[in-house]
Amino acid sequence: MRERFTRFMMGRYGTDEFSKFLLGAAVVLMVLNLFLRFGLLNTLVLVLLIYVYFRMFSRNVQKRYQENMKYLQIKGRITSFFQKEKRMAGDRKVNHIYKCPNCKQKIRVPRGKGKICITCPKCRTEFTKKS
Ligand SMILES: [Zn+2]
């Protein structure tokens, strides 16, 4: 049986990161729909599962590979976006962003230092702010 499956899978694409993601999404939607009981969601889950199997058994390895690459690219972009947001949110707690009144250059100033004189690094304009 195992041998037959191996032979069947020969030359076929199999699973990749994208399939795992789709499968995960299908499971999440399925669990979610236990509470929502939304008919259309069931169809969506079914379509997702069919698509996962279609990719798994596909002989067009190159096309599937490209799909996976595209997925990884988008995923990477989303993750780096959130990492940047998270870093900036943490930064806002310790620093305050001021805009130079002259050239609008953004300047990061540590918080909690009272009234301070800021010199714009770009145009050398000096202005006073409370940090
Ligand atoms: Zn300036």
Coordinates of N, CA, C and O and ligand atoms in Angstrom, one line a residue:
M1 N 0.8 -1.2 0.0 CA 0.0 0.0 0.0 C 0.9 1.3 0.0 O 0.7 2.2 -0.8
R2 N 1.8 1.2 0.9 CA 2.8 2.4 1.0 C 3.5 2.5 -0.3 O 3.8 3.7 -0.8
E3 N 3.9 1.4 -0.8 CA 4.7 1.4 -2.1 C 3.9 2.0 -3.2 O 4.4 2.7 -4.0
R4 N 2.6 1.6 -3.2 CA 1.8 2.0 -4.3 C 1.6 3.6 -4.2 O 1.5 4.2 -5.2
F5 N 1.5 4.0 -3.0 CA 1.3 5.5 -2.8 C 2.6 6.2 -3.2 O 2.5 7.2 -3.9
T6 N 3.7 5.6 -2.9 CA 5.0 6.3 -3.3 C 5.1 6.3 -4.8 O 5.5 7.4 -5.4
R7 N 4.7 5.2 -5.5 CA 4.7 5.2 -6.9 C 3.7 6.2 -7.5 O 4.0 6.9 -8.5
F8 N 2.6 6.3 -6.8 CA 1.6 7.3 -7.3 C 2.1 8.7 -7.2 O 1.8 9.6 -8.0
M9 N 2.8 9.0 -6.1 CA 3.3 10.3 -5.9 C 4.5 10.7 -6.7 O 5.0 11.8 -6.7
M10 N 5.1 9.7 -7.4 CA 6.3 10.0 -8.2 C 6.0 11.0 -9.3 O 5.0 10.9 -10.0
G11 N 6.8 12.0 -9.4 CA 6.7 13.0 -10.4 C 5.6 14.0 -10.1 O 5.2 14.9 -10.9
R12 N 5.0 13.9 -8.9 CA 4.0 14.8 -8.4 C 4.6 15.8 -7.4 O 5.6 15.5 -6.8
Y13 N 3.9 16.9 -7.2 CA 4.5 18.0 -6.5 C 4.6 17.7 -5.0 O 5.6 18.0 -4.4
G14 N 3.6 17.2 -4.4 CA 3.6 16.9 -2.9 C 3.3 18.2 -2.1 O 2.7 19.1 -2.7
T15 N 3.7 18.2 -0.9 CA 3.3 19.4 0.0 C 4.4 20.4 0.0 O 5.6 20.1 -0.2
D16 N 4.1 21.6 0.3 CA 5.0 22.7 0.6 C 4.5 23.6 1.6 O 3.4 23.4 2.2
E17 N 5.2 24.7 1.8 CA 4.8 25.7 2.8 C 3.4 26.3 2.5 O 2.6 26.5 3.4
F18 N 3.1 26.5 1.2 CA 1.9 27.1 0.8 C 0.7 26.2 1.1 O -0.3 26.6 1.6
S19 N 0.9 24.9 0.8 CA -0.1 23.9 1.1 C -0.4 23.8 2.6 O -1.5 23.7 3.0
K20 N 0.7 23.9 3.4 CA 0.5 23.8 4.8 C -0.3 25.0 5.3 O -1.2 24.9 6.2
F21 N 0.0 26.2 4.7 CA -0.8 27.4 5.1 C -2.2 27.2 4.7 O -3.1 27.5 5.5
L22 N -2.5 26.8 3.5 CA -3.9 26.6 3.0 C -4.6 25.6 3.9 O -5.8 25.8 4.3
L23 N -3.9 24.5 4.3 CA -4.5 23.5 5.1 C -4.8 24.1 6.5 O -5.9 23.9 7.1
G24 N -3.9 24.9 7.0 CA -4.1 25.5 8.3 C -5.3 26.5 8.3 O -6.1 26.5 9.2
A25 N -5.4 27.2 7.2 CA -6.5 28.2 7.0 C -7.8 27.4 7.0 O -8.8 27.8 7.6
A26 N -7.8 26.3 6.3 CA -9.0 25.5 6.1 C -9.5 25.0 7.5 O -10.6 25.0 7.9
V27 N -8.5 24.5 8.3 CA -8.8 24.0 9.7 C -9.4 25.1 10.5 O -10.4 25.0 11.2
V28 N -8.7 26.3 10.5 CA -9.2 27.4 11.3 C -10.6 27.8 10.9 O -11.5 28.0 11.8
L29 N -10.9 27.9 9.6 CA -12.2 28.2 9.1 C -13.2 27.2 9.5 O -14.3 27.5 9.9
M30 N -12.8 25.9 9.5 CA -13.7 24.8 9.9 C -14.1 25.0 11.4 O -15.3 24.9 11.7
V31 N -13.1 25.2 12.2 CA -13.3 25.4 13.7 C -14.2 26.6 13.9 O -15.2 26.6 14.7
L32 N -13.9 27.7 13.2 CA -14.6 28.9 13.3 C -16.1 28.7 12.9 O -17.0 29.2 13.6
N33 N -16.3 27.9 11.9 CA -17.6 27.7 11.5 C -18.5 26.8 12.4 O -19.7 26.7 12.2
L34 N -17.8 26.1 13.3 CA -18.5 25.4 14.3 C -19.4 26.3 15.1 O -20.5 26.0 15.6
F35 N -18.9 27.6 15.3 CA -19.7 28.6 16.0 C -20.5 29.4 15.1 O -21.6 29.8 15.4
L36 N -19.9 29.8 14.0 CA -20.6 30.7 13.1 C -21.8 30.0 12.3 O -22.8 30.6 12.0
R37 N -21.5 28.8 11.9 CA -22.5 28.0 11.1 C -22.9 28.8 9.9 O -24.1 29.0 9.7
F38 N -21.9 29.1 9.1 CA -22.1 29.9 8.0 C -21.9 29.0 6.7 O -20.8 28.5 6.5
G39 N -23.0 28.8 6.0 CA -23.0 27.9 4.9 C -21.8 28.1 3.9 O -21.2 27.2 3.4
L40 N -21.6 29.3 3.5 CA -20.7 29.7 2.5 C -19.2 29.3 3.0 O -18.4 29.0 2.1
L41 N -19.0 29.3 4.3 CA -17.7 29.0 4.8 C -17.3 27.6 4.6 O -16.2 27.2 4.3
N42 N -18.4 26.7 4.7 CA -18.2 25.3 4.4 C -17.7 25.1 3.0 O -16.8 24.3 2.7
T43 N -18.3 25.8 2.1 CA -17.9 25.7 0.7 C -16.5 26.1 0.5 O -15.7 25.5 -0.2
L44 N -16.1 27.2 1.2 CA -14.8 27.8 1.1 C -13.8 26.8 1.6 O -12.7 26.6 1.0
V45 N -14.1 26.1 2.7 CA -13.2 25.1 3.3 C -13.0 24.0 2.3 O -11.9 23.5 2.0
L46 N -14.1 23.5 1.7 CA -14.1 22.5 0.7 C -13.2 22.8 -0.5 O -12.4 22.1 -1.0
V47 N -13.4 24.1 -1.0 CA -12.6 24.5 -2.1 C -11.1 24.6 -1.8 O -10.3 24.1 -2.5
L48 N -10.8 25.0 -0.5 CA -9.4 25.1 -0.1 C -8.8 23.7 0.0 O -7.7 23.5 -0.5
L49 N -9.6 22.7 0.5 CA -9.1 21.4 0.6 C -8.8 20.8 -0.8 O -7.8 20.1 -1.0
I50 N -9.8 21.0 -1.7 CA -9.6 20.5 -3.0 C -8.4 21.1 -3.7 O -7.6 20.4 -4.3
Y51 N -8.2 22.4 -3.5 CA -7.0 23.1 -4.0 C -5.7 22.5 -3.5 O -4.8 22.3 -4.2
V52 N -5.7 22.2 -2.2 CA -4.5 21.7 -1.5 C -4.2 20.3 -2.2 O -3.1 20.0 -2.5
Y53 N -5.3 19.5 -2.3 CA -5.0 18.1 -2.9 C -4.6 18.3 -4.4 O -3.8 17.5 -4.9
F54 N -5.2 19.2 -5.1 CA -4.9 19.4 -6.5 C -3.4 19.8 -6.6 O -2.7 19.3 -7.5
R55 N -2.9 20.6 -5.7 CA -1.5 21.0 -5.8 C -0.6 19.9 -5.4 O 0.5 19.7 -6.0
M56 N -1.0 19.1 -4.4 CA -0.2 18.0 -3.9 C 0.0 16.9 -5.1 O 1.1 16.4 -5.2
F57 N -1.1 16.7 -5.8 CA -1.0 15.6 -6.8 C -0.7 16.2 -8.2 O -0.6 15.5 -9.2
S58 N -0.4 17.5 -8.3 CA -0.1 18.1 -9.5 C 1.2 17.6 -10.1 O 2.2 17.4 -9.4
R59 N 1.2 17.5 -11.4 CA 2.5 17.1 -12.1 C 3.2 18.3 -12.6 O 4.3 18.2 -13.1
N60 N 2.5 19.5 -12.6 CA 3.1 20.7 -13.0 C 4.0 21.3 -11.9 O 3.6 22.3 -11.3
V61 N 5.1 20.6 -11.6 CA 5.9 20.9 -10.5 C 6.4 22.4 -10.5 O 6.4 23.1 -9.5
Q62 N 6.8 22.8 -11.7 CA 7.4 24.2 -11.8 C 6.4 25.2 -11.4 O 6.7 26.2 -10.7
K63 N 5.1 25.1 -11.9 CA 4.1 26.1 -11.6 C 3.8 26.1 -10.1 O 3.7 27.2 -9.5
R64 N 3.7 24.9 -9.5 CA 3.4 24.8 -8.1 C 4.6 25.5 -7.3 O 4.4 26.1 -6.3
Y65 N 5.8 25.2 -7.8 CA 7.0 25.8 -7.1 C 6.9 27.3 -7.1 O 7.2 28.0 -6.1
Q66 N 6.5 27.8 -8.3 CA 6.4 29.3 -8.4 C 5.3 29.8 -7.5 O 5.5 30.9 -6.9
E67 N 4.2 29.1 -7.4 CA 3.2 29.5 -6.4 C 3.7 29.6 -5.0 O 3.4 30.6 -4.3
N68 N 4.4 28.6 -4.7 CA 5.0 28.6 -3.3 C 6.0 29.7 -3.1 O 6.0 30.4 -2.0
M69 N 6.8 30.0 -4.1 CA 7.7 31.1 -4.0 C 7.0 32.4 -3.8 O 7.4 33.3 -3.0
K70 N 5.9 32.6 -4.5 CA 5.1 33.8 -4.4 C 4.5 33.9 -3.0 O 4.5 35.0 -2.4
Y71 N 4.0 32.8 -2.5 CA 3.4 32.8 -1.2 C 4.5 33.2 -0.1 O 4.2 34.0 0.7
L72 N 5.7 32.6 -0.3 CA 6.7 32.9 0.7 C 7.1 34.4 0.6 O 7.4 35.0 1.7
Q73 N 7.1 34.9 -0.6 CA 7.4 36.3 -0.8 C 6.4 37.2 0.0 O 6.8 38.1 0.7
I74 N 5.1 36.9 -0.3 CA 4.1 37.7 0.4 C 4.1 37.6 1.9 O 4.1 38.6 2.6
K75 N 4.4 36.3 2.3 CA 4.4 36.1 3.8 C 5.6 36.9 4.4 O 5.4 37.5 5.4
G76 N 6.7 36.9 3.7 CA 7.9 37.6 4.2 C 7.6 39.1 4.3 O 8.0 39.7 5.3
R77 N 6.9 39.6 3.3 CA 6.6 41.0 3.3 C 5.7 41.4 4.5 O 5.9 42.3 5.2
I78 N 4.6 40.5 4.7 CA 3.7 40.7 5.8 C 4.4 40.6 7.2 O 4.2 41.5 8.0
T79 N 5.3 39.6 7.3 CA 6.0 39.4 8.6 C 6.9 40.6 8.9 O 6.9 41.1 10.0
S80 N 7.6 41.1 7.9 CA 8.5 42.2 8.1 C 7.7 43.5 8.4 O 8.2 44.3 9.2
F81 N 6.6 43.6 7.8 CA 5.7 44.8 8.1 C 5.3 44.8 9.6 O 5.5 45.8 10.2
F82 N 4.9 43.6 10.1 CA 4.4 43.6 11.5 C 5.6 43.7 12.4 O 5.5 44.3 13.5
Q83 N 6.8 43.2 12.0 CA 8.0 43.3 12.9 C 8.3 44.8 13.0 O 8.7 45.3 14.1
K84 N 8.2 45.5 11.9 CA 8.5 46.9 11.8 C 7.6 47.7 12.7 O 8.0 48.6 13.5
E85 N 6.3 47.4 12.6 CA 5.2 48.0 13.4 C 5.5 47.8 14.9 O 5.4 48.7 15.7
K86 N 5.8 46.6 15.2 CA 6.1 46.2 16.6 C 7.3 47.0 17.2 O 7.2 47.5 18.3
R87 N 8.3 47.1 16.3 CA 9.5 47.8 16.8 C 9.2 49.3 17.0 O 9.6 49.9 17.9
M88 N 8.4 49.8 16.1 CA 8.0 51.2 16.2 C 7.1 51.5 17.4 O 7.3 52.5 18.0
A89 N 6.2 50.6 17.7 CA 5.3 50.7 18.8 C 6.2 50.7 20.1 O 5.9 51.5 21.0
G90 N 7.1 49.9 20.2 CA 8.0 49.8 21.4 C 8.9 51.1 21.5 O 9.1 51.6 22.5
D91 N 9.2 51.6 20.3 CA 10.1 52.8 20.2 C 9.3 54.0 20.7 O 9.9 54.8 21.4
R92 N 8.0 54.0 20.4 CA 7.2 55.2 20.8 C 7.1 55.3 22.3 O 6.8 56.4 22.8
K93 N 7.3 54.2 23.1 CA 7.2 54.3 24.5 C 8.4 55.0 25.1 O 8.3 55.6 26.1
V94 N 9.6 54.8 24.5 CA 10.8 55.5 25.0 C 11.2 56.7 24.3 O 11.9 57.6 24.8
N95 N 10.7 56.9 23.0 CA 11.0 58.1 22.3 C 9.8 58.8 21.8 O 8.8 58.2 21.6
H96 N 10.0 60.1 21.6 CA 8.9 60.9 21.0 C 9.4 61.4 19.7 O 10.5 61.8 19.5
I97 N 8.5 61.4 18.7 CA 8.9 61.8 17.4 C 8.4 63.3 17.2 O 7.2 63.6 17.3
Y98 N 9.3 64.2 16.9 CA 8.9 65.6 16.6 C 9.3 65.9 15.2 O 10.2 65.3 14.6
K99 N 8.5 66.8 14.6 CA 8.8 67.3 13.3 C 9.5 68.6 13.4 O 9.0 69.5 14.1
C100 N 10.5 68.8 12.6 CA 11.2 70.1 12.6 C 10.2 71.1 12.0 O 9.6 70.9 10.9
P101 N 10.0 72.2 12.7 CA 9.1 73.3 12.1 C 9.5 73.9 10.8 O 8.7 74.5 10.1
N102 N 10.8 73.7 10.5 CA 11.3 74.4 9.3 C 11.3 73.4 8.1 O 10.7 73.8 7.1
C103 N 11.8 72.2 8.2 CA 11.9 71.3 7.1 C 11.1 70.0 7.2 O 11.2 69.2 6.3
K104 N 10.4 69.9 8.3 CA 9.5 68.7 8.5 C 10.3 67.4 8.7 O 9.7 66.3 8.6
Q105 N 11.5 67.5 8.9 CA 12.3 66.3 9.2 C 11.9 65.7 10.5 O 11.7 66.4 11.5
K106 N 11.7 64.4 10.5 CA 11.3 63.7 11.8 C 12.5 63.5 12.7 O 13.5 63.0 12.2
I107 N 12.3 63.9 13.9 CA 13.4 63.8 14.9 C 13.0 63.0 16.1 O 11.9 63.2 16.7
R108 N 13.8 62.0 16.5 CA 13.4 61.1 17.6 C 14.1 61.6 18.8 O 15.3 61.8 18.9
V109 N 13.3 61.9 19.9 CA 13.8 62.4 21.1 C 13.4 61.5 22.3 O 12.2 61.1 22.3
P110 N 14.3 61.2 23.2 CA 13.9 60.3 24.3 C 12.9 61.0 25.2 O 13.0 62.2 25.4
R111 N 11.9 60.3 25.7 CA 10.9 60.8 26.5 C 11.4 61.1 28.0 O 12.4 60.6 28.4
G112 N 10.6 61.9 28.7 CA 10.8 62.1 30.1 C 12.0 62.9 30.4 O 12.6 62.8 31.5
K113 N 12.4 63.9 29.6 CA 13.6 64.7 29.9 C 13.2 66.1 30.2 O 14.0 67.0 30.2
G114 N 11.9 66.4 30.3 CA 11.4 67.7 30.5 C 11.6 68.6 29.3 O 11.5 68.1 28.2
K115 N 11.7 69.9 29.5 CA 11.8 70.8 28.4 C 13.2 70.7 27.8 O 14.2 70.8 28.5
I116 N 13.3 70.4 26.5 CA 14.6 70.3 25.9 C 14.7 71.1 24.6 O 13.7 71.4 23.9
C117 N 15.9 71.5 24.3 CA 16.2 72.2 23.0 C 16.7 71.2 22.0 O 17.6 70.5 22.2
I118 N 15.9 71.2 20.9 CA 16.3 70.2 19.8 C 16.9 71.0 18.6 O 16.4 72.0 18.2
T119 N 18.0 70.4 18.2 CA 18.5 71.0 16.9 C 18.3 70.0 15.8 O 18.6 68.8 15.9
C120 N 17.7 70.5 14.8 CA 17.4 69.6 13.6 C 18.7 69.2 12.9 O 19.5 70.1 12.6
P121 N 18.9 67.9 12.8 CA 20.1 67.4 12.2 C 20.2 67.8 10.7 O 21.3 67.8 10.1
K122 N 19.1 68.2 10.1 CA 19.1 68.4 8.6 C 19.4 69.9 8.3 O 20.2 70.3 7.5
C123 N 18.6 70.8 9.0 CA 18.7 72.2 8.7 C 19.2 73.1 9.8 O 19.2 74.3 9.7
R124 N 19.5 72.4 10.9 CA 20.1 73.1 12.1 C 19.2 74.1 12.7 O 19.6 75.0 13.5
T125 N 17.9 74.0 12.5 CA 16.9 74.9 13.2 C 16.8 74.4 14.6 O 16.8 73.2 14.9
E126 N 16.8 75.3 15.5 CA 16.6 75.0 16.9 C 15.2 75.2 17.4 O 14.6 76.3 17.1
F127 N 14.7 74.3 18.1 CA 13.3 74.5 18.7 C 13.2 73.8 20.0 O 13.9 72.8 20.3
T128 N 12.3 74.3 20.9 CA 12.2 73.8 22.2 C 10.9 73.0 22.3 O 9.8 73.4 21.8
K129 N 11.0 71.8 22.9 CA 9.8 70.9 23.1 C 9.9 70.3 24.5 O 10.9 70.2 25.1
K130 N 8.7 69.9 24.9 CA 8.6 69.1 26.1 C 8.7 67.6 25.8 O 7.8 67.2 25.0
S131 N 9.6 66.9 26.3 CA 9.6 65.5 26.0 C 8.9 64.6 27.0 O 8.8 65.0 28.1
Ligands
ZN1 ZN 14.9 71.0 9.9

